[in-house]
Amino acid sequence: MGGRISQLFGRWFPKVEPELRVGMLGLDNAGKTTILYQLKLDRNIESVPTVGFNVEKVRCGKMVMNIWDVSGSRPRTRVLWEHYNQNTRAIIFVVDATDVRRLPRALDELRWLWCRPELAEAVFLLFANKQDLPGALGAEQLMALLQLQSLTQQWAIQECCAINGMGLAEGLQQLQQMLTSTRGKRHSGTYSIK
Ligand code: G3D
Ligand code: MG
């Protein structure tokens, strides 16, 4: 249980801090649960299904991950965010790269996150998911459409396919690199293609 991601995080986050809080967010259907399944991160310690959206809390070693579907009732999601996500060091934001119609909504959620004062020092990893499907937008296109250049926090975007795992390990590696180099290094970003 939790084998692969335990190994990854054990290797990449050995002494970051006693508990590493990571928020995984994205619109519903983006692929968050599939990513977790692919990473075999299946120790679900809390699930708060509410009308319109879901919060799940997963622990793996020193990492505690709060997973959010952010498509639901916005005021409610945002109040709960403050309750669940104090001291979050990193955000993994999953985008369905084929869902062009809902990109503005994803951008809206991202913008809200990166303006949060408690996330001023957090790092952002975007997974451009579903690269196996025709019409999936690439990292470079999403970088422009999601206006990542305007992010003041450190960020990276990684193309991936949650179904076969392509790009997931690379994304986590980028997250680790950002977490170990956050101090004094702002306004930077990278993108990575398959
Ligand atoms: P969520 O947890 O963000 O809401 P899910 O999203 O992980 O439940 O995924 C939603 C749907 O997208 C699922 O299909 C899942 O299999 C599919 N999916 C997730 N990632 C990928 C991917 O990389 N490629 C493809 N082709 N599909 C993906 P269903 O049919 O079960 O609703
Ligand atoms: Mg889900």
Coordinates of N, CA, C and O and ligand atoms in Angstrom, one line a residue, residues 27-34 69 129-130 132-133 160-163, ligand 1:
L27 N -10.6 20.8 -10.9 CA -12.1 20.6 -11.2 C -12.4 19.1 -11.1 O -11.5 18.3 -11.3
D28 N -13.6 18.8 -10.9 CA -14.0 17.4 -10.9 C -13.7 16.9 -12.3 O -13.7 17.6 -13.3
N29 N -13.4 15.6 -12.4 CA -13.1 14.9 -13.6 C -11.7 15.2 -14.2 O -11.3 14.8 -15.3
A30 N -10.9 16.0 -13.4 CA -9.5 16.4 -13.9 C -8.6 15.2 -13.9 O -7.7 15.1 -14.7
G31 N -8.8 14.2 -12.9 CA -8.0 13.0 -12.9 C -7.3 12.9 -11.5 O -6.3 12.1 -11.4
K32 N -7.7 13.6 -10.5 CA -7.0 13.5 -9.2 C -7.0 12.1 -8.6 O -6.0 11.6 -8.2
T33 N -8.2 11.6 -8.6 CA -8.3 10.2 -7.9 C -7.5 9.2 -8.7 O -6.9 8.3 -8.2
T34 N -7.5 9.3 -10.0 CA -6.8 8.4 -10.9 C -5.3 8.6 -10.7 O -4.5 7.6 -10.6
D69 N -12.0 18.5 -4.9 CA -12.7 18.8 -6.2 C -13.2 20.3 -6.0 O -14.0 20.5 -5.1
N129 N -3.1 16.9 -17.5 CA -3.4 15.5 -17.5 C -4.2 15.1 -18.8 O -4.6 16.0 -19.5
K130 N -4.3 13.8 -19.1 CA -5.0 13.2 -20.2 C -4.3 13.5 -21.5 O -4.9 13.7 -22.6
D132 N -2.9 11.4 -23.3 CA -3.1 10.3 -24.2 C -4.3 10.6 -25.1 O -4.5 9.9 -26.1
L133 N -5.1 11.6 -24.8 CA -6.3 11.8 -25.6 C -6.1 12.8 -26.7 O -5.3 13.7 -26.5
C160 N 1.1 14.9 -18.3 CA 1.0 13.6 -17.8 C -0.2 12.8 -18.3 O -1.1 13.4 -18.9
C161 N -0.2 11.5 -18.0 CA -1.3 10.7 -18.3 C -1.5 9.8 -17.0 O -0.7 9.0 -16.7
A162 N -2.6 10.1 -16.3 CA -2.8 9.4 -15.0 C -3.1 7.9 -15.3 O -2.9 7.1 -14.4
I163 N -3.6 7.6 -16.5 CA -4.0 6.2 -16.7 C -2.8 5.3 -16.8 O -2.8 4.2 -16.2
Ligands
G3D1 P1 -11.3 13.6 -10.3 O1 -10.9 12.7 -9.1 O2 -10.4 14.7 -10.5 O3 -12.7 14.0 -10.3 P2 -11.0 11.1 -11.8 O4 -11.1 12.7 -11.6 O5 -9.7 10.6 -11.3 O6 -12.2 10.5 -11.1 O7 -11.1 10.9 -13.3 C1 -12.2 11.3 -14.1 C2 -12.3 10.5 -15.4 O8 -11.2 10.8 -16.2 C3 -12.2 9.0 -15.2 O9 -13.0 8.4 -16.2 C4 -10.8 8.6 -15.4 O10 -10.6 7.3 -15.8 C5 -10.4 9.6 -16.5 N1 -9.0 9.9 -16.6 C6 -8.2 10.4 -15.6 N2 -7.0 10.6 -16.0 C7 -7.0 10.3 -17.3 C8 -6.0 10.2 -18.3 O11 -4.8 10.6 -18.1 N3 -6.4 9.8 -19.5 C9 -7.6 9.4 -19.8 N4 -7.9 9.0 -21.1 N5 -8.6 9.4 -18.9 C10 -8.3 9.8 -17.6 P3 -14.4 7.7 -15.9 O12 -14.8 7.2 -17.3 O13 -14.2 6.6 -14.9 O14 -15.3 8.8 -15.4

